PDB file of C-alpha atoms in Angstrom:
ATOM      1  CA  UNK A 740     -20.103  22.600  -4.510  1.00 70.00           C
ATOM      2  CA  UNK A 741     -17.290  24.783  -5.643  1.00 82.00           C
ATOM      3  CA  UNK A 742     -13.949  24.623  -7.157  1.00 80.00           C
ATOM      4  CA  UNK A 743     -12.137  23.974  -4.185  1.00 84.00           C
ATOM      5  CA  UNK A 744     -14.483  22.027  -2.208  1.00 88.00           C
ATOM      6  CA  UNK A 745     -14.386  19.459  -4.829  1.00 92.00           C
ATOM      7  CA  UNK A 746     -10.625  19.408  -5.096  1.00 94.00           C
ATOM      8  CA  UNK A 747     -10.032  18.834  -0.904  1.00 94.00           C
ATOM      9  CA  UNK A 748     -13.033  16.354  -0.977  1.00 95.00           C
ATOM     10  CA  UNK A 749     -11.023  14.582  -3.892  1.00 96.00           C
ATOM     11  CA  UNK A 750      -7.806  14.730  -1.817  1.00 96.00           C
ATOM     12  CA  UNK A 751      -9.198  14.150   1.510  1.00 96.00           C
ATOM     13  CA  UNK A 752     -10.884  10.850  -0.539  1.00 96.00           C
ATOM     14  CA  UNK A 753      -7.482   9.834  -1.865  1.00 97.00           C
ATOM     15  CA  UNK A 754      -5.215  10.025   1.245  1.00 97.00           C
ATOM     16  CA  UNK A 755      -8.213   8.007   3.248  1.00 97.00           C
ATOM     17  CA  UNK A 756      -8.281   5.316   0.266  1.00 97.00           C
ATOM     18  CA  UNK A 757      -4.175   5.262  -0.214  1.00 97.00           C
ATOM     19  CA  UNK A 758      -5.065   5.888  -3.693  1.00 97.00           C
ATOM     20  CA  UNK A 759      -2.956   7.316  -6.649  1.00 97.00           C
ATOM     21  CA  UNK A 760      -3.652  11.405  -6.573  1.00 98.00           C
ATOM     22  CA  UNK A 761      -2.716  11.892 -10.466  1.00 97.00           C
ATOM     23  CA  UNK A 762      -1.908  15.094 -12.494  1.00 97.00           C
ATOM     24  CA  UNK A 763      -0.908  15.633 -15.745  1.00 96.00           C
ATOM     25  CA  UNK A 764       1.979  18.076 -17.176  1.00 95.00           C
ATOM     26  CA  UNK A 765       3.256  20.195 -20.449  1.00 92.00           C
ATOM     27  CA  UNK A 766       4.831  23.070 -20.684  1.00 86.00           C
ATOM     28  CA  UNK A 767       5.197  25.043 -17.487  1.00 87.00           C
ATOM     29  CA  UNK A 768       1.651  24.173 -16.165  1.00 92.00           C
ATOM     30  CA  UNK A 769       1.024  21.402 -13.741  1.00 94.00           C
ATOM     31  CA  UNK A 770      -2.531  19.749 -13.455  1.00 94.00           C
ATOM     32  CA  UNK A 771      -4.480  18.340 -10.791  1.00 95.00           C
ATOM     33  CA  UNK A 772      -7.629  17.103  -9.408  1.00 94.00           C
ATOM     34  CA  UNK A 773      -7.070  17.109  -5.467  1.00 96.00           C
ATOM     35  CA  UNK A 774      -5.687  21.424  -5.164  1.00 95.00           C
ATOM     36  CA  UNK A 775      -3.336  23.384  -6.138  1.00 95.00           C
ATOM     37  CA  UNK A 776      -0.861  22.889  -2.612  1.00 95.00           C
ATOM     38  CA  UNK A 777      -1.435  19.025  -4.152  1.00 96.00           C
ATOM     39  CA  UNK A 778      -0.061  19.416  -7.391  1.00 96.00           C
ATOM     40  CA  UNK A 779       2.253  22.204  -6.628  1.00 96.00           C
ATOM     41  CA  UNK A 780       3.724  19.361  -4.421  1.00 96.00           C
ATOM     42  CA  UNK A 781       3.791  16.882  -7.515  1.00 97.00           C
ATOM     43  CA  UNK A 782       5.494  19.870  -9.570  1.00 96.00           C
ATOM     44  CA  UNK A 783       8.446  20.200  -7.068  1.00 95.00           C
ATOM     45  CA  UNK A 784       8.567  16.442  -6.872  1.00 95.00           C
ATOM     46  CA  UNK A 785       8.425  16.173 -10.501  1.00 96.00           C
ATOM     47  CA  UNK A 786      11.279  19.152 -10.929  1.00 95.00           C
ATOM     48  CA  UNK A 787      13.673  17.273  -8.256  1.00 96.00           C
ATOM     49  CA  UNK A 788      13.435  14.086  -9.975  1.00 97.00           C
ATOM     50  CA  UNK A 789      14.078  15.252 -13.051  1.00 95.00           C
ATOM     51  CA  UNK A 790      16.941  16.897 -12.303  1.00 95.00           C
ATOM     52  CA  UNK A 791      18.052  13.558 -10.146  1.00 96.00           C
ATOM     53  CA  UNK A 792      17.221  11.990 -13.778  1.00 96.00           C
ATOM     54  CA  UNK A 793      18.609  13.995 -15.962  1.00 95.00           C
ATOM     55  CA  UNK A 794      22.948  14.301 -13.438  1.00 95.00           C
ATOM     56  CA  UNK A 795      22.448  10.507 -13.261  1.00 96.00           C
ATOM     57  CA  UNK A 796      22.379  10.113 -17.164  1.00 94.00           C
ATOM     58  CA  UNK A 797      24.764  12.493 -17.738  1.00 93.00           C
ATOM     59  CA  UNK A 798      27.203  10.540 -16.186  1.00 92.00           C
ATOM     60  CA  UNK A 799      25.711   6.755 -17.803  1.00 91.00           C
ATOM     61  CA  UNK A 800      25.833   9.016 -21.857  1.00 90.00           C
ATOM     62  CA  UNK A 801      21.717   8.064 -21.132  1.00 89.00           C
ATOM     63  CA  UNK A 802      19.293  11.140 -21.859  1.00 82.00           C
ATOM     64  CA  UNK A 803      16.127  10.662 -22.858  1.00 90.00           C
ATOM     65  CA  UNK A 804      14.509   9.973 -19.831  1.00 93.00           C
ATOM     66  CA  UNK A 805      11.032   7.624 -19.326  1.00 95.00           C
ATOM     67  CA  UNK A 806      10.622   7.662 -16.293  1.00 97.00           C
ATOM     68  CA  UNK A 807      11.429   8.333 -12.628  1.00 98.00           C
ATOM     69  CA  UNK A 808       9.753   6.705  -9.043  1.00 98.00           C
ATOM     70  CA  UNK A 809      10.633   7.156  -5.735  1.00 97.00           C
ATOM     71  CA  UNK A 810      10.084   6.399  -2.407  1.00 98.00           C
ATOM     72  CA  UNK A 811      10.102   8.909   0.394  1.00 97.00           C
ATOM     73  CA  UNK A 812       9.036   7.242   3.844  1.00 96.00           C
ATOM     74  CA  UNK A 813       5.460   5.934   3.553  1.00 96.00           C
ATOM     75  CA  UNK A 814       4.914   7.750  -0.462  1.00 97.00           C
ATOM     76  CA  UNK A 815       5.091   7.163  -3.640  1.00 98.00           C
ATOM     77  CA  UNK A 816       6.031   9.530  -6.189  1.00 98.00           C
ATOM     78  CA  UNK A 817       7.122   9.330  -9.383  1.00 98.00           C
ATOM     79  CA  UNK A 818       6.481  10.912 -13.370  1.00 97.00           C
ATOM     80  CA  UNK A 819       6.344   8.863 -16.631  1.00 97.00           C
ATOM     81  CA  UNK A 820       6.745  10.905 -19.960  1.00 94.00           C
ATOM     82  CA  UNK A 821       3.672  10.482 -22.176  1.00 90.00           C
ATOM     83  CA  UNK A 822       5.716   8.544 -25.207  1.00 84.00           C
ATOM     84  CA  UNK A 823       2.538   9.402 -27.639  1.00 83.00           C
ATOM     85  CA  UNK A 824       2.939  13.559 -27.036  1.00 86.00           C
ATOM     86  CA  UNK A 825       4.474  15.350 -29.810  1.00 86.00           C
ATOM     87  CA  UNK A 826       8.441  15.546 -28.979  1.00 82.00           C
ATOM     88  CA  UNK A 827       8.666  18.821 -29.354  1.00 86.00           C
ATOM     89  CA  UNK A 828       5.933  19.439 -25.937  1.00 88.00           C
ATOM     90  CA  UNK A 829       6.526  16.235 -24.763  1.00 90.00           C
ATOM     91  CA  UNK A 830       3.603  15.706 -21.660  1.00 93.00           C
ATOM     92  CA  UNK A 831       4.276  14.009 -18.529  1.00 96.00           C
ATOM     93  CA  UNK A 832       2.092  11.859 -16.448  1.00 97.00           C
ATOM     94  CA  UNK A 833       2.563  11.996 -12.432  1.00 97.00           C
ATOM     95  CA  UNK A 834       1.090  10.675  -9.348  1.00 98.00           C
ATOM     96  CA  UNK A 835       1.789  11.087  -5.893  1.00 98.00           C
ATOM     97  CA  UNK A 836       0.659   7.576  -3.614  1.00 98.00           C
ATOM     98  CA  UNK A 837       0.501   8.216   0.470  1.00 97.00           C
ATOM     99  CA  UNK A 838       1.662   4.217   0.834  1.00 97.00           C
ATOM    100  CA  UNK A 839       4.425   1.857  -0.323  1.00 97.00           C
ATOM    101  CA  UNK A 840       3.077   0.444  -3.807  1.00 97.00           C
ATOM    102  CA  UNK A 841       5.749  -1.809  -6.000  1.00 98.00           C
ATOM    103  CA  UNK A 842       7.154   0.735  -8.249  1.00 97.00           C
ATOM    104  CA  UNK A 843       5.571  -1.990 -11.040  1.00 97.00           C
ATOM    105  CA  UNK A 844       1.966  -1.153 -10.143  1.00 97.00           C
ATOM    106  CA  UNK A 845       2.717   2.747  -9.774  1.00 97.00           C
ATOM    107  CA  UNK A 846       4.052   2.790 -13.200  1.00 97.00           C
ATOM    108  CA  UNK A 847       0.837   0.314 -14.826  1.00 96.00           C
ATOM    109  CA  UNK A 848      -1.148   3.821 -12.628  1.00 96.00           C
ATOM    110  CA  UNK A 849       0.598   6.163 -15.028  1.00 96.00           C
ATOM    111  CA  UNK A 850       0.085   4.070 -18.227  1.00 95.00           C
ATOM    112  CA  UNK A 851      -3.101   3.956 -17.919  1.00 94.00           C
ATOM    113  CA  UNK A 852      -3.642   7.549 -17.466  1.00 92.00           C
ATOM    114  CA  UNK A 853      -1.781   8.542 -20.972  1.00 89.00           C
ATOM    115  CA  UNK A 854      -4.247  10.859 -22.949  1.00 69.00           C
ATOM    116  CA  UNK A 855      -6.122  11.147 -20.253  1.00 69.00           C
TER     117      UNK A 855
ATOM    118  CA  UNK B 497      32.598  -8.580   5.797  1.00 61.00           C
ATOM    119  CA  UNK B 498      35.210 -10.881   3.624  1.00 65.00           C
ATOM    120  CA  UNK B 499      35.581  -9.413   0.544  1.00 67.00           C
ATOM    121  CA  UNK B 500      34.883 -13.195  -1.588  1.00 72.00           C
ATOM    122  CA  UNK B 501      30.934 -13.115   0.357  1.00 77.00           C
ATOM    123  CA  UNK B 502      30.387  -9.332  -0.842  1.00 84.00           C
ATOM    124  CA  UNK B 503      31.358 -10.070  -4.557  1.00 86.00           C
ATOM    125  CA  UNK B 504      29.322 -13.873  -3.952  1.00 88.00           C
ATOM    126  CA  UNK B 505      26.376 -11.775  -3.119  1.00 89.00           C
ATOM    127  CA  UNK B 506      26.646  -9.397  -5.428  1.00 91.00           C
ATOM    128  CA  UNK B 507      27.439 -11.415  -8.178  1.00 90.00           C
ATOM    129  CA  UNK B 508      24.121 -12.852  -7.738  1.00 91.00           C
ATOM    130  CA  UNK B 509      22.483  -9.725  -7.704  1.00 91.00           C
ATOM    131  CA  UNK B 510      23.996  -9.613 -11.144  1.00 91.00           C
ATOM    132  CA  UNK B 511      22.366 -12.541 -12.316  1.00 91.00           C
ATOM    133  CA  UNK B 512      18.995 -11.710 -11.677  1.00 89.00           C
ATOM    134  CA  UNK B 513      16.029 -11.252 -14.390  1.00 89.00           C
ATOM    135  CA  UNK B 514      17.322  -8.080 -17.211  1.00 94.00           C
ATOM    136  CA  UNK B 515      19.893  -6.606 -14.646  1.00 96.00           C
ATOM    137  CA  UNK B 516      22.958  -6.334 -15.794  1.00 96.00           C
ATOM    138  CA  UNK B 517      25.517  -4.054 -13.935  1.00 96.00           C
ATOM    139  CA  UNK B 518      26.019  -3.751  -9.837  1.00 96.00           C
ATOM    140  CA  UNK B 519      27.656  -0.899  -8.285  1.00 96.00           C
ATOM    141  CA  UNK B 520      28.280  -0.355  -3.995  1.00 96.00           C
ATOM    142  CA  UNK B 521      29.434   3.016  -3.662  1.00 96.00           C
ATOM    143  CA  UNK B 522      29.540   4.348   0.192  1.00 95.00           C
ATOM    144  CA  UNK B 523      29.760   8.013   0.339  1.00 94.00           C
ATOM    145  CA  UNK B 524      31.803   9.075  -2.802  1.00 94.00           C
ATOM    146  CA  UNK B 525      33.756   5.965  -2.508  1.00 95.00           C
ATOM    147  CA  UNK B 526      33.709   3.168  -4.902  1.00 96.00           C
ATOM    148  CA  UNK B 527      33.645  -0.719  -3.451  1.00 94.00           C
ATOM    149  CA  UNK B 528      31.976  -2.734  -6.022  1.00 94.00           C
ATOM    150  CA  UNK B 529      32.141  -2.390  -9.507  1.00 95.00           C
ATOM    151  CA  UNK B 530      31.003  -4.721 -12.114  1.00 94.00           C
ATOM    152  CA  UNK B 531      29.102  -2.891 -14.991  1.00 95.00           C
ATOM    153  CA  UNK B 532      29.751  -2.131 -18.555  1.00 94.00           C
ATOM    154  CA  UNK B 533      30.426   1.520 -17.031  1.00 94.00           C
ATOM    155  CA  UNK B 534      34.691   2.535 -16.467  1.00 94.00           C
ATOM    156  CA  UNK B 535      35.775   3.235 -12.972  1.00 95.00           C
ATOM    157  CA  UNK B 536      36.123   7.480 -13.992  1.00 94.00           C
ATOM    158  CA  UNK B 537      32.793   7.494 -15.166  1.00 95.00           C
ATOM    159  CA  UNK B 538      31.671   4.773 -12.060  1.00 96.00           C
ATOM    160  CA  UNK B 539      33.213   7.316  -9.561  1.00 96.00           C
ATOM    161  CA  UNK B 540      31.960  10.092 -10.866  1.00 95.00           C
ATOM    162  CA  UNK B 541      28.190   8.537 -10.187  1.00 96.00           C
ATOM    163  CA  UNK B 542      29.619   7.887  -6.649  1.00 96.00           C
ATOM    164  CA  UNK B 543      29.399  11.671  -6.350  1.00 96.00           C
ATOM    165  CA  UNK B 544      26.175  12.269  -7.572  1.00 96.00           C
ATOM    166  CA  UNK B 545      24.479  10.031  -6.021  1.00 96.00           C
ATOM    167  CA  UNK B 546      26.343  11.886  -2.946  1.00 96.00           C
ATOM    168  CA  UNK B 547      24.923  15.060  -3.832  1.00 95.00           C
ATOM    169  CA  UNK B 548      21.449  13.556  -4.488  1.00 96.00           C
ATOM    170  CA  UNK B 549      20.892  11.837  -1.329  1.00 95.00           C
ATOM    171  CA  UNK B 550      22.610  15.278   0.682  1.00 95.00           C
ATOM    172  CA  UNK B 551      19.700  17.342  -0.962  1.00 95.00           C
ATOM    173  CA  UNK B 552      17.600  14.624   0.116  1.00 96.00           C
ATOM    174  CA  UNK B 553      18.495  14.634   3.505  1.00 95.00           C
ATOM    175  CA  UNK B 554      18.708  18.128   3.938  1.00 95.00           C
ATOM    176  CA  UNK B 555      15.779  18.601   2.170  1.00 95.00           C
ATOM    177  CA  UNK B 556      14.518  16.085   5.305  1.00 95.00           C
ATOM    178  CA  UNK B 557      12.948  13.745   3.269  1.00 96.00           C
ATOM    179  CA  UNK B 558      13.288   9.965   4.015  1.00 96.00           C
ATOM    180  CA  UNK B 559      14.222   9.075  -0.036  1.00 97.00           C
ATOM    181  CA  UNK B 560      15.247   5.038   0.109  1.00 96.00           C
ATOM    182  CA  UNK B 561      14.985   4.122  -2.891  1.00 98.00           C
ATOM    183  CA  UNK B 562      14.952   5.940  -6.154  1.00 98.00           C
ATOM    184  CA  UNK B 563      14.650   4.093  -9.940  1.00 98.00           C
ATOM    185  CA  UNK B 564      14.634   6.058 -13.169  1.00 97.00           C
ATOM    186  CA  UNK B 565      14.555   4.874 -16.676  1.00 97.00           C
ATOM    187  CA  UNK B 566      16.551   6.119 -19.816  1.00 95.00           C
ATOM    188  CA  UNK B 567      15.739   5.050 -23.730  1.00 90.00           C
ATOM    189  CA  UNK B 568      18.430   2.076 -23.015  1.00 90.00           C
ATOM    190  CA  UNK B 569      17.660   1.360 -19.449  1.00 94.00           C
ATOM    191  CA  UNK B 570      17.004   1.568 -16.644  1.00 96.00           C
ATOM    192  CA  UNK B 571      18.238   2.549 -13.031  1.00 97.00           C
ATOM    193  CA  UNK B 572      17.311   1.346  -9.463  1.00 97.00           C
ATOM    194  CA  UNK B 573      19.036   2.811  -6.517  1.00 98.00           C
ATOM    195  CA  UNK B 574      18.116   1.542  -2.738  1.00 97.00           C
ATOM    196  CA  UNK B 575      19.747   4.484  -0.582  1.00 96.00           C
ATOM    197  CA  UNK B 576      20.749   2.557   3.620  1.00 93.00           C
ATOM    198  CA  UNK B 577      23.118   5.697   4.955  1.00 88.00           C
ATOM    199  CA  UNK B 578      26.520   6.218   4.157  1.00 92.00           C
ATOM    200  CA  UNK B 579      25.698   2.946   1.320  1.00 95.00           C
ATOM    201  CA  UNK B 580      24.759   3.335  -1.930  1.00 96.00           C
ATOM    202  CA  UNK B 581      23.363   0.307  -4.492  1.00 97.00           C
ATOM    203  CA  UNK B 582      22.840   1.408  -8.222  1.00 97.00           C
ATOM    204  CA  UNK B 583      21.918  -1.715 -10.076  1.00 97.00           C
ATOM    205  CA  UNK B 584      20.940  -0.938 -13.930  1.00 97.00           C
ATOM    206  CA  UNK B 585      18.752  -3.391 -15.181  1.00 97.00           C
ATOM    207  CA  UNK B 586      16.437  -3.597 -18.501  1.00 95.00           C
ATOM    208  CA  UNK B 587      13.287  -4.396 -17.820  1.00 94.00           C
ATOM    209  CA  UNK B 588      11.142  -2.499 -16.330  1.00 93.00           C
ATOM    210  CA  UNK B 589       8.675  -5.365 -15.072  1.00 94.00           C
ATOM    211  CA  UNK B 590      12.048  -6.464 -12.601  1.00 94.00           C
ATOM    212  CA  UNK B 591      12.353  -3.534 -10.851  1.00 96.00           C
ATOM    213  CA  UNK B 592      10.655  -4.174  -7.901  1.00 97.00           C
ATOM    214  CA  UNK B 593      12.448  -8.208  -7.227  1.00 96.00           C
ATOM    215  CA  UNK B 594      15.854  -6.035  -7.772  1.00 96.00           C
ATOM    216  CA  UNK B 595      15.228  -3.780  -4.999  1.00 96.00           C
ATOM    217  CA  UNK B 596      13.979  -5.850  -2.586  1.00 96.00           C
ATOM    218  CA  UNK B 597      16.722  -8.141  -2.939  1.00 95.00           C
ATOM    219  CA  UNK B 598      19.628  -4.982  -3.376  1.00 95.00           C
ATOM    220  CA  UNK B 599      17.547  -4.032   0.133  1.00 95.00           C
ATOM    221  CA  UNK B 600      18.604  -7.438   1.727  1.00 94.00           C
ATOM    222  CA  UNK B 601      21.986  -6.921   0.766  1.00 94.00           C
ATOM    223  CA  UNK B 602      22.721  -3.592   2.204  1.00 93.00           C
ATOM    224  CA  UNK B 603      21.331  -4.426   5.221  1.00 92.00           C
ATOM    225  CA  UNK B 604      23.312  -7.582   5.537  1.00 90.00           C
ATOM    226  CA  UNK B 605      25.965  -5.886   4.503  1.00 91.00           C
ATOM    227  CA  UNK B 606      25.720  -3.384   7.223  1.00 88.00           C
ATOM    228  CA  UNK B 607      24.729  -5.951  10.182  1.00 88.00           C
ATOM    229  CA  UNK B 608      28.435  -7.383   8.874  1.00 86.00           C
ATOM    230  CA  UNK B 609      29.896  -4.223   9.150  1.00 84.00           C
ATOM    231  CA  UNK B 610      28.655  -3.769  12.793  1.00 84.00           C
ATOM    232  CA  UNK B 611      29.581  -7.331  13.945  1.00 87.00           C
ATOM    233  CA  UNK B 612      32.648  -6.909  12.881  1.00 83.00           C
ATOM    234  CA  UNK B 613      33.543  -3.541  14.485  1.00 85.00           C
ATOM    235  CA  UNK B 614      31.649  -4.900  16.972  1.00 86.00           C
ATOM    236  CA  UNK B 615      33.962  -7.533  17.538  1.00 86.00           C
ATOM    237  CA  UNK B 616      37.016  -5.701  16.503  1.00 85.00           C
ATOM    238  CA  UNK B 617      36.494  -3.677  19.196  1.00 85.00           C
ATOM    239  CA  UNK B 618      35.840  -6.153  22.206  1.00 85.00           C
ATOM    240  CA  UNK B 619      38.991  -7.911  21.159  1.00 84.00           C
ATOM    241  CA  UNK B 620      40.938  -4.808  21.536  1.00 84.00           C
ATOM    242  CA  UNK B 621      39.438  -4.035  25.111  1.00 82.00           C
ATOM    243  CA  UNK B 622      40.318  -7.836  25.891  1.00 80.00           C
ATOM    244  CA  UNK B 623      43.791  -7.229  24.693  1.00 80.00           C
ATOM    245  CA  UNK B 624      44.093  -4.042  26.968  1.00 76.00           C
ATOM    246  CA  UNK B 625      42.469  -5.661  30.069  1.00 75.00           C
ATOM    247  CA  UNK B 626      45.093  -8.359  30.272  1.00 73.00           C
ATOM    248  CA  UNK B 627      47.902  -6.292  29.013  1.00 70.00           C
ATOM    249  CA  UNK B 628      46.899  -2.829  31.345  1.00 66.00           C
ATOM    250  CA  UNK B 629      48.226  -3.233  35.289  1.00 65.00           C
ATOM    251  CA  UNK B 630      45.930  -1.587  37.947  1.00 65.00           C
ATOM    252  CA  UNK B 631      46.164   1.463  37.683  1.00 67.00           C
ATOM    253  CA  UNK B 632      47.434   3.107  41.082  1.00 66.00           C
ATOM    254  CA  UNK B 633      45.687   6.665  40.667  1.00 67.00           C
ATOM    255  CA  UNK B 634      42.532   5.096  40.028  1.00 61.00           C
ATOM    256  CA  UNK B 635      42.258   3.011  42.999  1.00 61.00           C
ATOM    257  CA  UNK B 636      43.519   5.877  44.989  1.00 65.00           C
ATOM    258  CA  UNK B 637      40.719   7.748  43.470  1.00 62.00           C
ATOM    259  CA  UNK B 638      38.172   4.763  43.818  1.00 59.00           C
ATOM    260  CA  UNK B 639      38.742   4.499  47.741  1.00 61.00           C
ATOM    261  CA  UNK B 640      38.488   8.181  47.803  1.00 64.00           C
ATOM    262  CA  UNK B 641      34.727   7.927  46.128  1.00 58.00           C
ATOM    263  CA  UNK B 642      32.225   7.524  49.347  1.00 57.00           C
ATOM    264  CA  UNK B 643      29.928   5.073  49.780  1.00 56.00           C
ATOM    265  CA  UNK B 644      25.846   5.469  48.122  1.00 55.00           C
ATOM    266  CA  UNK B 645      23.928   6.353  51.131  1.00 50.00           C
ATOM    267  CA  UNK B 646      21.286   4.545  49.946  1.00 48.00           C
ATOM    268  CA  UNK B 647      23.444   1.810  50.149  1.00 46.00           C
ATOM    269  CA  UNK B 648      24.065   2.359  53.562  1.00 45.00           C
ATOM    270  CA  UNK B 649      20.408   2.649  54.362  1.00 46.00           C
ATOM    271  CA  UNK B 650      19.662  -0.702  52.918  1.00 41.00           C
ATOM    272  CA  UNK B 651      22.469  -2.402  55.106  1.00 41.00           C
ATOM    273  CA  UNK B 652      20.703  -0.520  58.475  1.00 40.00           C
ATOM    274  CA  UNK B 653      17.924  -1.908  57.209  1.00 43.00           C
ATOM    275  CA  UNK B 654      18.386  -5.078  57.104  1.00 41.00           C
ATOM    276  CA  UNK B 655      20.175  -5.129  60.383  1.00 43.00           C
ATOM    277  CA  UNK B 656      17.090  -3.905  62.020  1.00 43.00           C
ATOM    278  CA  UNK B 657      15.325  -7.024  60.326  1.00 42.00           C
ATOM    279  CA  UNK B 658      17.481  -9.675  61.576  1.00 44.00           C
ATOM    280  CA  UNK B 659      16.351  -8.243  65.642  1.00 43.00           C
ATOM    281  CA  UNK B 660      13.193  -8.211  65.085  1.00 42.00           C
ATOM    282  CA  UNK B 661      12.778 -11.407  62.858  1.00 42.00           C
ATOM    283  CA  UNK B 662      15.101 -13.290  65.769  1.00 41.00           C
ATOM    284  CA  UNK B 663      12.930 -15.234  68.255  1.00 45.00           C
ATOM    285  CA  UNK B 664      11.555 -16.340  64.910  1.00 43.00           C
ATOM    286  CA  UNK B 665      14.822 -18.332  64.297  1.00 46.00           C
ATOM    287  CA  UNK B 666      14.210 -21.325  67.215  1.00 45.00           C
ATOM    288  CA  UNK B 667      11.304 -22.080  65.563  1.00 43.00           C
ATOM    289  CA  UNK B 668      13.805 -24.386  63.116  1.00 46.00           C
ATOM    290  CA  UNK B 669      15.018 -26.212  66.125  1.00 49.00           C
ATOM    291  CA  UNK B 670      12.034 -26.672  68.788  1.00 50.00           C
ATOM    292  CA  UNK B 671      14.453 -27.939  71.848  1.00 53.00           C
ATOM    293  CA  UNK B 672      16.559 -24.381  71.459  1.00 49.00           C
ATOM    294  CA  UNK B 673      13.524 -22.377  73.515  1.00 47.00           C
ATOM    295  CA  UNK B 674      11.209 -22.160  71.154  1.00 47.00           C
ATOM    296  CA  UNK B 675       8.421 -19.551  71.228  1.00 47.00           C
ATOM    297  CA  UNK B 676       5.276 -20.853  71.192  1.00 50.00           C
ATOM    298  CA  UNK B 677       3.636 -21.836  68.080  1.00 51.00           C
ATOM    299  CA  UNK B 678       0.631 -19.139  66.919  1.00 50.00           C
ATOM    300  CA  UNK B 679      -2.838 -21.235  67.942  1.00 51.00           C
ATOM    301  CA  UNK B 680      -4.681 -21.858  65.706  1.00 49.00           C
ATOM    302  CA  UNK B 681      -8.531 -19.775  66.044  1.00 50.00           C
ATOM    303  CA  UNK B 682     -11.067 -21.898  66.374  1.00 46.00           C
ATOM    304  CA  UNK B 683     -14.653 -20.365  64.798  1.00 44.00           C
TER     305      UNK B 683
END
């Protein structure tokens, strides 16, 4: 099975079972197990959420963002900074799930992916 | 919706779990604010929220709840255009309960606004109906409007039906020369 086929199978499996698709990002790169297109969708979510968090944080004088989650239709998406990573080059763990899961549960899922 | 009712409901939200601030905005207008930030900051926040909401709408995304975490606290925003309810809380553990209550409030608030607007419109209409004399122009136009052909056909059918059923009528009064009752046929 090629890498693309494996990624497509992993994506289909996650969609079918409505389980989270996890991603990691550091520097300018994002990595995922569910294919390029899905990783690109995560990267876009990450950029938008980060921008929104910084915009609001600026107004509230809170600059250090720790997480950002959203519900978009029937989907839950978001990211969390890995607090154990090097502050000079922070790592981010994120996910997209095609189900509205409680945000606390979503956050705990991301915690489980830290350092993996 | 009564200001007191809004205040009571939002105060109840503020006393939930680790919530320490509440802001209710409509587009860029601040309707209610009870948080550690000054009026200027809250107004700026309302503007930024409007920009964020506009962006999501433009991108055709149906974002109705966003949660942000910072080093000194968390913010959960429940959006139901044109209203946005912002709640500041210190523990991420509470986020779902807070958001659920915020959604219930927003739904109730918007329903209240709708009912109020509907009642106002109705009372205005009633006042107009009572005061306004019949408009002769309207009356004239109404009399010029030809009757719908469908109505006439229905009336004609009814007349034909009456003629056809007329002989049956004496059955109610046999003395008036009733038509013979149909005999039940045996096998």
